[in-house]
Amino acid sequence: MDKVDLKSHLLPVVEIQNRNSSMDQVFRWKRSMRMKLFYSRRNFKRILLGTLFIILAIFFFVFIIVPVIFRYSYGLQRSLLFLNFVNNGTDLKTPWKQGLIGSRNLYIDVDEGVKLGVWHILPSSKLPGLVVDSGILNRGTTDELYNKYLGEGQPIFIYHHGNAGNRASKHRLELYKVLQKNNYHVVAFDYRSYGDSSAVDPDEAGVVSDAKAVYKWARALAPNSNIFLWGHSLGTGVASHSIHDLEAEGNKVTGLILEAPFTNLQEEIRDYPMSRIFKPLPWFDFFFVDPTYENGLRFQSDVYLLNVTAPIMILHAEDDKVVPVHQGMNLYQRVKLARGENGTLIKFVKFGKSQGYGHDHISRDKGLSNTISEFVAEAKGLNKKLD
């Protein structure tokens, strides 16, 4: 009987088993890959849907919720306009420590019981009579001598600052020094809720009332002096409204200087850098522009100045990103048109981009002192003719 070669018989079986095992592994691998691909696709869809949901939620919040909150929150509108919560922490009782030689701090009461913090900085010609030591004077009391000096005939500039900070902000200090060197009195004050003035919520009527109170204080001490108003940024809206009311009440203002002015608040909102992301929305005016107007936050310089008779000079930098230069030019053109060819003096002085003054630093211009002096001389000359 022949021997059976079991090895030769079993080998095909083993090969078949191995082949089946390999195929099974391939099948399991393919199934594993399909499952991974399936779960990967599911995860991708989840991530995609999650990302889309987050984007839609952000869009809904930024472009729907924020506009609604702004429209129906007068407090938010007021806070973002005035930025009176932004403070620099300076000791406002000691202006001489800010490098303002010949300066004093005082407080003025407004009719409705509001108290305003004020700095009075003497013109350069009065400095030799002072002892420059912590603001102490060498004769008389501070108030007596300063009040006497205020009425001796040098021009008086009442400075209306913009939003944020207070009368001690750095760029404002730079301007005070320019005006002082030109031999002018400088009266710088903080509106209600700013600096150390009374913590009363501001609105347009309130800050204009503050400005008028400061003018009347200065006029009472200097009945025959030339008083000029200087406004910067938001302060241009305050000064324009204020001079309109003062002239209507029979008060005389020799001239008005507007630094980086806007035509009116509604047009400025449309041009403001932060508005750019909202401006393409069809509901932009309804949610951002209209409510400020409806709530009395208007600062319509292009309306108030049409009836003002005092000489006006507008200063604006081409690289101003906060209030674009075309705002100042539009204001100039509207007032000039209203005054006519033979109307009262109005000037527009533009500072080039290369000078880099932006919104806050026109005071650094080397020719500014002469520009101001020329305007003051012209305005005083016109004032004498009217007398």
PDB file of N, CA, C and O in Angstrom, residues 39 53 69 81 113 118 129 133 168 170 199 208 219 227 288 291 305 307 315 326 331 349 359:
ATOM      1  N   TYR A  39     -16.860  58.013   9.554  1.00  0.00           N
ATOM      2  CA  TYR A  39     -16.809  58.857  10.742  1.00  0.00           C
ATOM      3  C   TYR A  39     -16.083  60.182  10.460  1.00  0.00           C
ATOM      4  O   TYR A  39     -16.413  61.227  11.016  1.00  0.00           O
ATOM      5  N   PHE A  53     -22.583  77.476  12.349  1.00  0.00           N
ATOM      6  CA  PHE A  53     -23.455  77.949  13.432  1.00  0.00           C
ATOM      7  C   PHE A  53     -22.794  79.097  14.201  1.00  0.00           C
ATOM      8  O   PHE A  53     -23.446  80.102  14.518  1.00  0.00           O
ATOM      9  N   ILE A  69     -29.733  96.828  20.440  1.00  0.00           N
ATOM     10  CA  ILE A  69     -29.356  97.376  21.751  1.00  0.00           C
ATOM     11  C   ILE A  69     -29.014  98.856  21.629  1.00  0.00           C
ATOM     12  O   ILE A  69     -29.438  99.682  22.446  1.00  0.00           O
ATOM     13  N   LEU A  81     -20.825 108.283  22.687  1.00  0.00           N
ATOM     14  CA  LEU A  81     -20.592 109.617  22.122  1.00  0.00           C
ATOM     15  C   LEU A  81     -19.633 110.419  22.992  1.00  0.00           C
ATOM     16  O   LEU A  81     -18.626 110.944  22.499  1.00  0.00           O
ATOM     17  N   GLY A 113     -26.947 124.028  39.309  1.00  0.00           N
ATOM     18  CA  GLY A 113     -26.250 123.422  40.435  1.00  0.00           C
ATOM     19  C   GLY A 113     -25.090 122.533  40.054  1.00  0.00           C
ATOM     20  O   GLY A 113     -24.511 121.853  40.903  1.00  0.00           O
ATOM     21  N   VAL A 118     -12.163 124.030  36.223  1.00  0.00           N
ATOM     22  CA  VAL A 118     -11.638 124.967  35.226  1.00  0.00           C
ATOM     23  C   VAL A 118     -10.166 125.260  35.504  1.00  0.00           C
ATOM     24  O   VAL A 118      -9.754 125.373  36.662  1.00  0.00           O
ATOM     25  N   GLY A 129       5.693 138.384  36.551  1.00  0.00           N
ATOM     26  CA  GLY A 129       5.206 138.838  37.844  1.00  0.00           C
ATOM     27  C   GLY A 129       4.872 137.719  38.802  1.00  0.00           C
ATOM     28  O   GLY A 129       4.343 137.967  39.880  1.00  0.00           O
ATOM     29  N   ASP A 133       6.478 128.595  41.698  1.00  0.00           N
ATOM     30  CA  ASP A 133       6.708 127.604  42.739  1.00  0.00           C
ATOM     31  C   ASP A 133       5.350 127.107  43.219  1.00  0.00           C
ATOM     32  O   ASP A 133       4.700 127.752  44.035  1.00  0.00           O
ATOM     33  N   ALA A 168      -6.726 117.818  31.108  1.00  0.00           N
ATOM     34  CA  ALA A 168      -5.295 117.574  31.277  1.00  0.00           C
ATOM     35  C   ALA A 168      -4.728 116.607  30.248  1.00  0.00           C
ATOM     36  O   ALA A 168      -3.557 116.231  30.341  1.00  0.00           O
ATOM     37  N   LYS A 170      -2.857 115.061  27.127  1.00  0.00           N
ATOM     38  CA  LYS A 170      -1.558 115.538  26.624  1.00  0.00           C
ATOM     39  C   LYS A 170      -1.680 116.477  25.431  1.00  0.00           C
ATOM     40  O   LYS A 170      -1.056 117.540  25.395  1.00  0.00           O
ATOM     41  N   ALA A 199     -20.621 114.977  38.712  1.00  0.00           N
ATOM     42  CA  ALA A 199     -20.921 113.694  38.077  1.00  0.00           C
ATOM     43  C   ALA A 199     -22.391 113.643  37.668  1.00  0.00           C
ATOM     44  O   ALA A 199     -23.203 112.901  38.229  1.00  0.00           O
ATOM     45  N   VAL A 208     -23.667 122.266  26.439  1.00  0.00           N
ATOM     46  CA  VAL A 208     -23.754 123.622  25.884  1.00  0.00           C
ATOM     47  C   VAL A 208     -24.016 124.628  27.001  1.00  0.00           C
ATOM     48  O   VAL A 208     -23.447 125.729  27.019  1.00  0.00           O
ATOM     49  N   ARG A 219     -16.620 136.698  30.736  1.00  0.00           N
ATOM     50  CA  ARG A 219     -17.101 138.014  30.310  1.00  0.00           C
ATOM     51  C   ARG A 219     -17.352 138.936  31.497  1.00  0.00           C
ATOM     52  O   ARG A 219     -17.076 140.147  31.429  1.00  0.00           O
ATOM     53  N   ILE A 227     -13.002 137.781  23.353  1.00  0.00           N
ATOM     54  CA  ILE A 227     -13.123 136.379  23.757  1.00  0.00           C
ATOM     55  C   ILE A 227     -13.310 135.513  22.508  1.00  0.00           C
ATOM     56  O   ILE A 227     -14.185 135.771  21.678  1.00  0.00           O
ATOM     57  N   PHE A 288     -28.620 103.164  13.918  1.00  0.00           N
ATOM     58  CA  PHE A 288     -27.473 103.913  14.449  1.00  0.00           C
ATOM     59  C   PHE A 288     -27.581 105.431  14.299  1.00  0.00           C
ATOM     60  O   PHE A 288     -27.142 106.161  15.180  1.00  0.00           O
ATOM     61  N   PRO A 291     -31.670 107.089  15.887  1.00  0.00           N
ATOM     62  CA  PRO A 291     -31.936 107.188  17.326  1.00  0.00           C
ATOM     63  C   PRO A 291     -31.173 108.315  18.021  1.00  0.00           C
ATOM     64  O   PRO A 291     -31.693 108.917  18.957  1.00  0.00           O
ATOM     65  N   LEU A 305     -24.201 127.403  12.734  1.00  0.00           N
ATOM     66  CA  LEU A 305     -23.249 128.404  12.259  1.00  0.00           C
ATOM     67  C   LEU A 305     -23.785 129.257  11.105  1.00  0.00           C
ATOM     68  O   LEU A 305     -23.191 130.285  10.778  1.00  0.00           O
ATOM     69  N   ASN A 307     -26.229 131.149  11.118  1.00  0.00           N
ATOM     70  CA  ASN A 307     -26.714 132.431  11.627  1.00  0.00           C
ATOM     71  C   ASN A 307     -25.711 133.132  12.540  1.00  0.00           C
ATOM     72  O   ASN A 307     -26.035 134.158  13.131  1.00  0.00           O
ATOM     73  N   LEU A 315      -9.612 124.390  11.146  1.00  0.00           N
ATOM     74  CA  LEU A 315      -8.326 123.702  11.000  1.00  0.00           C
ATOM     75  C   LEU A 315      -8.592 122.209  10.858  1.00  0.00           C
ATOM     76  O   LEU A 315      -9.315 121.623  11.675  1.00  0.00           O
ATOM     77  N   HIS A 326     -13.041 115.845   4.771  1.00  0.00           N
ATOM     78  CA  HIS A 326     -14.162 116.342   3.971  1.00  0.00           C
ATOM     79  C   HIS A 326     -15.316 116.835   4.846  1.00  0.00           C
ATOM     80  O   HIS A 326     -16.135 117.654   4.408  1.00  0.00           O
ATOM     81  N   LEU A 331     -18.442 121.609   6.036  1.00  0.00           N
ATOM     82  CA  LEU A 331     -18.925 122.625   6.969  1.00  0.00           C
ATOM     83  C   LEU A 331     -18.519 124.016   6.490  1.00  0.00           C
ATOM     84  O   LEU A 331     -19.331 124.952   6.480  1.00  0.00           O
ATOM     85  N   VAL A 349      -8.113 126.059   6.864  1.00  0.00           N
ATOM     86  CA  VAL A 349      -6.674 125.773   6.822  1.00  0.00           C
ATOM     87  C   VAL A 349      -6.495 124.262   6.865  1.00  0.00           C
ATOM     88  O   VAL A 349      -6.896 123.605   7.834  1.00  0.00           O
ATOM     89  N   HIS A 359      -5.748 113.339  14.096  1.00  0.00           N
ATOM     90  CA  HIS A 359      -6.918 113.975  14.708  1.00  0.00           C
ATOM     91  C   HIS A 359      -6.559 114.914  15.861  1.00  0.00           C
ATOM     92  O   HIS A 359      -7.309 115.849  16.141  1.00  0.00           O
TER      93      HIS A 359
END
